[in-house]
GROMACS .gro file of C-alpha atoms in nm:
model
  302
    1MET     CA    1   0.744   1.312  -4.294
    2SER     CA    2   1.117   1.380  -4.326
    3THR     CA    3   1.350   1.122  -4.174
    4ASN     CA    4   1.544   1.411  -4.018
    5TRP     CA    5   1.252   1.544  -3.817
    6ARG     CA    6   1.386   1.403  -3.493
    7GLN     CA    7   1.719   1.580  -3.539
    8ARG     CA    8   1.538   1.907  -3.604
    9ALA     CA    9   1.316   1.848  -3.300
   10LEU     CA   10   1.615   1.784  -3.075
   11GLU     CA   11   1.792   2.092  -3.208
   12ARG     CA   12   1.481   2.299  -3.137
   13ASN     CA   13   1.474   2.149  -2.789
   14ARG     CA   14   1.838   2.241  -2.724
   15GLU     CA   15   1.776   2.599  -2.831
   16ALA     CA   16   1.467   2.627  -2.609
   17ASN     CA   17   1.655   2.482  -2.313
   18ALA     CA   18   1.946   2.720  -2.365
   19ARG     CA   19   1.709   3.018  -2.364
   20PHE     CA   20   1.528   2.898  -2.053
   21PHE     CA   21   1.828   2.810  -1.839
   22ALA     CA   22   2.014   3.128  -1.936
   23ASP     CA   23   1.744   3.318  -1.743
   24GLN     CA   24   1.754   3.093  -1.437
   25ASP     CA   25   1.957   3.112  -1.120
   26ALA     CA   26   2.133   2.775  -1.140
   27GLU     CA   27   2.195   2.768  -0.767
   28HIS     CA   28   1.821   2.778  -0.694
   29LEU     CA   29   1.696   2.558  -0.976
   30SER     CA   30   1.597   2.220  -0.839
   31GLU     CA   31   1.679   1.897  -1.014
   32ASP     CA   32   1.307   1.833  -1.066
   33ALA     CA   33   1.254   2.177  -1.222
   34TYR     CA   34   1.552   2.126  -1.450
   35GLU     CA   35   1.432   1.784  -1.566
   36GLU     CA   36   1.075   1.909  -1.603
   37GLU     CA   37   1.175   2.191  -1.835
   38LEU     CA   38   1.386   1.952  -2.043
   39ARG     CA   39   1.090   1.717  -2.085
   40ARG     CA   40   0.839   1.990  -2.166
   41HIS     CA   41   1.065   2.159  -2.417
   42TRP     CA   42   1.136   1.823  -2.579
   43LEU     CA   43   0.762   1.751  -2.602
   44GLU     CA   44   0.693   2.093  -2.751
   45ALA     CA   45   0.970   2.050  -3.007
   46VAL     CA   46   0.870   1.698  -3.112
   47ARG     CA   47   0.501   1.787  -3.142
   48HIS     CA   48   0.598   2.051  -3.393
   49TYR     CA   49   0.662   1.758  -3.627
   50ASP     CA   50   0.442   1.487  -3.475
   51PRO     CA   51   0.133   1.623  -3.293
   52ALA     CA   52   0.058   1.276  -3.151
   53ALA     CA   53   0.397   1.240  -2.979
   54GLN     CA   54   0.386   1.165  -2.605
   55LEU     CA   55   0.623   1.143  -2.313
   56HIS     CA   56   0.647   0.831  -2.099
   57GLU     CA   57   0.483   0.794  -1.759
   58GLU     CA   58   0.700   0.627  -1.496
   59LEU     CA   59   0.769   0.599  -1.126
   60VAL     CA   60   1.136   0.554  -1.040
   61VAL     CA   61   1.201   0.411  -0.693
   62ARG     CA   62   1.559   0.419  -0.567
   63LEU     CA   63   1.617   0.189  -0.271
   64ARG     CA   64   1.905   0.274  -0.041
   65GLY     CA   65   2.063   0.041   0.213
   66GLU     CA   66   2.308  -0.241   0.259
   67ALA     CA   67   2.061  -0.500   0.125
   68VAL     CA   68   2.050  -0.331  -0.218
   69ASP     CA   69   2.394  -0.171  -0.252
   70ARG     CA   70   2.506  -0.437  -0.499
   71GLY     CA   71   2.239  -0.329  -0.746
   72ALA     CA   72   2.030  -0.647  -0.737
   73LEU     CA   73   1.675  -0.694  -0.617
   74ASP     CA   74   1.589  -0.969  -0.372
   75PHE     CA   75   1.248  -1.110  -0.471
   76ARG     CA   76   1.135  -1.074  -0.109
   77ILE     CA   77   1.193  -0.698  -0.125
   78GLY     CA   78   0.998  -0.661  -0.447
   79ASP     CA   79   0.705  -0.869  -0.321
   80ALA     CA   80   0.691  -0.683   0.011
   81LEU     CA   81   0.723  -0.334  -0.139
   82LEU     CA   82   0.516  -0.328  -0.458
   83LYS     CA   83   0.190  -0.457  -0.306
   84PRO     CA   84   0.144  -0.178  -0.047
   85LEU     CA   85   0.268   0.076  -0.302
   86ARG     CA   86  -0.006  -0.034  -0.542
   87GLU     CA   87  -0.262  -0.024  -0.260
   88GLY     CA   88  -0.161   0.330  -0.167
   89VAL     CA   89  -0.185   0.456  -0.525
   90SER     CA   90  -0.518   0.276  -0.576
   91ALA     CA   91  -0.654   0.435  -0.258
   92ALA     CA   92  -0.547   0.777  -0.383
   93ALA     CA   93  -0.712   0.713  -0.721
   94ARG     CA   94  -1.022   0.562  -0.557
   95LYS     CA   95  -0.987   0.293  -0.821
   96ASP     CA   96  -0.765  -0.012  -0.873
   97VAL     CA   97  -0.440   0.092  -1.039
   98GLU     CA   98  -0.216  -0.195  -1.138
   99LEU     CA   99   0.159  -0.131  -1.143
  100GLU     CA  100   0.408  -0.301  -1.371
  101LEU     CA  101   0.777  -0.344  -1.293
  102THR     CA  102   0.946  -0.255  -1.622
  103GLY     CA  103   1.309  -0.272  -1.514
  104VAL     CA  104   1.571  -0.274  -1.240
  105SER     CA  105   1.893  -0.073  -1.269
  106ARG     CA  106   2.193  -0.008  -1.051
  107GLY     CA  107   2.284   0.271  -0.818
  108SER     CA  108   2.208   0.133  -0.560
  109THR     CA  109   1.896  -0.054  -0.677
  110VAL     CA  110   1.648   0.140  -0.887
  111LEU     CA  111   1.302   0.010  -0.972
  112HIS     CA  112   1.126   0.137  -1.283
  113VAL     CA  113   0.749   0.110  -1.241
  114ARG     CA  114   0.465   0.223  -1.462
  115PRO     CA  115   0.089   0.219  -1.411
  116SER     CA  116  -0.110  -0.028  -1.617
  117VAL     CA  117  -0.442   0.146  -1.684
  118PRO     CA  118  -0.690   0.122  -1.974
  119GLU     CA  119  -0.621   0.357  -2.261
  120ILE     CA  120  -0.847   0.660  -2.290
  121VAL     CA  121  -1.065   0.615  -2.598
  122SER     CA  122  -1.187   0.924  -2.778
  123ASP     CA  123  -1.541   0.951  -2.918
  124ALA     CA  124  -1.413   1.132  -3.225
  125GLU     CA  125  -1.489   0.953  -3.550
  126ASP     CA  126  -1.219   1.127  -3.754
  127GLU     CA  127  -0.862   1.037  -3.662
  128GLU     CA  128  -0.766   1.401  -3.721
  129ASP     CA  129  -1.000   1.497  -3.436
  130LEU     CA  130  -0.830   1.268  -3.185
  131ALA     CA  131  -0.680   1.472  -2.902
  132VAL     CA  132  -0.360   1.373  -2.726
  133VAL     CA  133  -0.430   1.339  -2.354
  134ASP     CA  134  -0.139   1.431  -2.128
  135SER     CA  135  -0.290   1.285  -1.814
  136SER     CA  136  -0.401   0.951  -1.674
  137ILE     CA  137  -0.597   0.803  -1.387
  138ALA     CA  138  -0.271   0.726  -1.210
  139ASP     CA  139  -0.117   1.073  -1.242
  140PRO     CA  140  -0.303   1.264  -0.966
  141ALA     CA  141  -0.288   0.953  -0.745
  142MET     CA  142   0.090   0.927  -0.781
  143ARG     CA  143   0.129   1.297  -0.708
  144ASP     CA  144  -0.083   1.262  -0.393
  145PHE     CA  145   0.120   0.962  -0.277
  146LEU     CA  146   0.445   1.155  -0.321
  147LYS     CA  147   0.296   1.452  -0.133
  148LEU     CA  148   0.214   1.216   0.154
  149VAL     CA  149   0.568   1.076   0.155
  150ASP     CA  150   0.709   1.429   0.157
  151ALA     CA  151   0.479   1.533   0.444
  152ALA     CA  152   0.579   1.226   0.647
  153GLU     CA  153   0.948   1.300   0.591
  154LYS     CA  154   0.889   1.655   0.722
  155GLU     CA  155   0.673   1.524   1.010
  156LEU     CA  156   0.372   1.730   0.902
  157ASP     CA  157   0.001   1.667   0.957
  158VAL     CA  158  -0.100   1.394   0.709
  159ARG     CA  159  -0.470   1.368   0.788
  160GLN     CA  160  -0.573   1.509   0.449
  161TRP     CA  161  -0.426   1.193   0.293
  162GLU     CA  162  -0.578   0.959   0.554
  163ARG     CA  163  -0.711   0.708   0.300
  164ILE     CA  164  -0.359   0.667   0.154
  165VAL     CA  165  -0.177   0.630   0.487
  166PRO     CA  166  -0.233   0.250   0.515
  167GLY     CA  167  -0.050   0.206   0.183
  168LEU     CA  168   0.245   0.413   0.303
  169ASP     CA  169   0.239   0.225   0.633
  170GLY     CA  170   0.275  -0.100   0.439
  171VAL     CA  171   0.563   0.046   0.237
  172VAL     CA  172   0.739   0.142   0.560
  173GLU     CA  173   0.691  -0.209   0.700
  174ALA     CA  174   0.850  -0.350   0.384
  175LEU     CA  175   1.142  -0.109   0.403
  176ASP     CA  176   1.191  -0.185   0.772
  177LYS     CA  177   1.223  -0.558   0.704
  178PHE     CA  178   1.541  -0.492   0.507
  179ASP     CA  179   1.654  -0.166   0.676
  180LEU     CA  180   1.607   0.041   0.361
  181ALA     CA  181   1.536   0.403   0.276
  182MET     CA  182   1.363   0.513  -0.044
  183ASP     CA  183   1.369   0.793  -0.301
  184MET     CA  184   1.073   0.827  -0.540
  185ARG     CA  185   1.049   1.024  -0.862
  186TRP     CA  186   0.736   1.052  -1.076
  187PHE     CA  187   0.745   1.144  -1.444
  188SER     CA  188   0.405   1.259  -1.576
  189LEU     CA  189   0.279   1.251  -1.933
  190ASP     CA  190   0.267   1.633  -1.940
  191GLY     CA  191   0.636   1.660  -1.847
  192THR     CA  192   0.592   1.724  -1.476
  193VAL     CA  193   0.858   1.573  -1.249
  194ARG     CA  194   0.801   1.531  -0.875
  195SER     CA  195   1.030   1.375  -0.615
  196SER     CA  196   1.004   1.272  -0.253
  197HIS     CA  197   1.229   1.093  -0.007
  198LEU     CA  198   1.166   0.859   0.284
  199SER     CA  199   1.456   0.830   0.528
  200ARG     CA  200   1.475   0.695   0.882
  201ARG     CA  201   1.313   1.017   1.005
  202GLY     CA  202   1.010   0.975   0.781
  203LYS     CA  203   0.975   0.606   0.862
  204ASP     CA  204   0.986   0.683   1.236
  205TYR     CA  205   0.708   0.936   1.188
  206VAL     CA  206   0.487   0.690   0.994
  207ARG     CA  207   0.544   0.428   1.265
  208SER     CA  208   0.444   0.680   1.531
  209LEU     CA  209   0.104   0.716   1.364
  210ARG     CA  210   0.031   0.358   1.474
  211ASN     CA  211   0.057   0.453   1.844
  212THR     CA  212  -0.278   0.420   2.016
  213GLU     CA  213  -0.455   0.535   2.326
  214VAL     CA  214  -0.764   0.375   2.475
  215GLN     CA  215  -1.081   0.583   2.488
  216LYS     CA  216  -1.360   0.447   2.708
  217SER     CA  217  -1.732   0.517   2.707
  218ARG     CA  218  -2.059   0.344   2.794
  219MET     CA  219  -2.355   0.242   2.584
  220GLY     CA  220  -2.663   0.023   2.599
  221ILE     CA  221  -2.712  -0.277   2.372
  222THR     CA  222  -3.053  -0.439   2.331
  223GLY     CA  223  -3.114  -0.735   2.108
  224ARG     CA  224  -3.138  -1.109   2.064
  225ILE     CA  225  -2.861  -1.352   2.161
  226THR     CA  226  -2.734  -1.532   1.850
  227GLU     CA  227  -2.418  -1.690   1.991
  228LEU     CA  228  -2.276  -1.796   2.327
  229ARG     CA  229  -1.917  -1.899   2.388
  230GLU     CA  230  -1.773  -2.058   2.701
  231SER     CA  231  -1.472  -1.828   2.665
  232GLY     CA  232  -1.698  -1.542   2.772
  233VAL     CA  233  -1.850  -1.394   2.458
  234VAL     CA  234  -2.219  -1.313   2.405
  235LYS     CA  235  -2.310  -1.210   2.050
  236ILE     CA  236  -2.615  -0.983   2.036
  237LYS     CA  237  -2.797  -0.887   1.716
  238THR     CA  238  -2.998  -0.567   1.748
  239GLY     CA  239  -3.259  -0.635   1.478
  240ALA     CA  240  -3.416  -0.895   1.252
  241SER     CA  241  -3.263  -0.759   0.932
  242ARG     CA  242  -2.942  -0.912   0.797
  243THR     CA  243  -2.789  -0.563   0.802
  244SER     CA  244  -2.875  -0.502   1.168
  245SER     CA  245  -2.579  -0.429   1.394
  246ALA     CA  246  -2.430  -0.715   1.594
  247TYR     CA  247  -2.199  -0.687   1.893
  248GLU     CA  248  -1.967  -0.934   2.062
  249VAL     CA  249  -1.987  -0.854   2.431
  250ARG     CA  250  -1.717  -0.995   2.656
  251VAL     CA  251  -1.836  -1.131   2.991
  252ASP     CA  252  -1.631  -1.289   3.268
  253PRO     CA  253  -1.669  -1.667   3.204
  254GLU     CA  254  -1.764  -1.744   3.565
  255ALA     CA  255  -2.025  -1.467   3.567
  256LEU     CA  256  -2.156  -1.586   3.234
  257MET     CA  257  -2.228  -1.933   3.373
  258GLY     CA  258  -2.444  -1.782   3.646
  259MET     CA  259  -2.650  -1.565   3.412
  260HIS     CA  260  -2.839  -1.863   3.259
  261LEU     CA  261  -2.850  -1.707   2.916
  262GLU     CA  262  -3.001  -1.891   2.620
  263LEU     CA  263  -2.984  -1.855   2.243
  264GLY     CA  264  -3.271  -1.643   2.113
  265MET     CA  265  -3.319  -1.464   2.446
  266THR     CA  266  -3.373  -1.088   2.426
  267VAL     CA  267  -3.138  -0.900   2.655
  268SER     CA  268  -3.046  -0.542   2.732
  269PHE     CA  269  -2.689  -0.482   2.852
  270VAL     CA  270  -2.494  -0.179   2.962
  271VAL     CA  271  -2.140  -0.220   2.829
  272GLU     CA  272  -1.809  -0.041   2.845
  273VAL     CA  273  -1.677   0.050   2.499
  274ALA     CA  274  -1.295   0.050   2.480
  275ARG     CA  275  -1.165   0.193   2.153
  276LYS     CA  276  -0.797   0.203   2.062
  277MET     CA  277  -0.752   0.524   1.863
  278ASP     CA  278  -0.437   0.602   1.666
  279ARG     CA  279  -0.285   0.946   1.614
  280LEU     CA  280  -0.501   1.008   1.309
  281GLY     CA  281  -0.818   0.945   1.511
  282ARG     CA  282  -0.885   0.606   1.352
  283ALA     CA  283  -1.026   0.325   1.564
  284ARG     CA  284  -0.775   0.039   1.542
  285SER     CA  285  -0.988  -0.193   1.755
  286THR     CA  286  -1.309  -0.178   1.957
  287GLU     CA  287  -1.405  -0.402   2.248
  288TYR     CA  288  -1.739  -0.424   2.430
  289ARG     CA  289  -1.719  -0.540   2.792
  290PHE     CA  290  -2.026  -0.629   2.999
  291LEU     CA  291  -2.092  -0.405   3.301
  292ARG     CA  292  -2.447  -0.488   3.406
  293VAL     CA  293  -2.794  -0.563   3.275
  294SER     CA  294  -3.019  -0.266   3.210
  295ASP     CA  295  -3.270  -0.153   3.468
  296GLY     CA  296  -3.575  -0.382   3.473
  297GLN     CA  297  -3.391  -0.690   3.344
  298GLU     CA  298  -3.223  -0.795   3.668
  299ARG     CA  299  -3.506  -1.035   3.750
  300LEU     CA  300  -3.435  -1.236   3.432
  301PHE     CA  301  -3.102  -1.351   3.571
  302GLU     CA  302  -3.199  -1.428   3.929
   0.00000   0.00000   0.00000
């Protein structure tokens, strides 16, 4: 292969870019669209000479705030931020996706992160049959995470990304510790560029999703007592199997002393179920409070 192939590829790229942007309305062309076309034209040009050429895959996170204006990263910020970010991306991928910090640059502080995922191995025996794959396990997950961030910033319904919300919630907690905002930009292997931003508005919206209201109902619980606590807790297991449901029923300690309960005793309680539900309809906590014994069991506690 000629040593000048890269120069020819870049020249081809410049010509393709010139043709594309001459037909565009510069005022309405987004920065992402501009960068995306540059990357795709570059990839097309380079593959003319090297069919196996690939673009890089990277997440660029720009942190904004007084704590990072000097262009340096406090270890506490990195530790607090990258863990929930990884958890959110892994939840979106429905598979563990490890992230690697590959660099930190200025303006204010910019983190360069890439997914660390196993390489895709082709079944082809002949190297000439090997296909270049312009996607990865992390790619759709990253795109979903950025869609969620964008929806939160616009205060839209985020229930379609419910499984990813805890990761974003953790990111917001990390940003709040240091009073930071965040810009994210994802560069895909196929040339796609996607951006999202999380300002005070978006963080306020994510925090509001934690707000809960208590929903109350009643239910009956029948089973065998497996634990008694003086603090007022009766643990009831509903079956003999290890997978049978078990409930911790809260009873007023003074009332509990007068009930003469024993371990192994079979009881049937009517309880009040108090569930704290957040704005996404998720139960944040559930408490079972004793109301009375079921009909026919009163005589056991006389």
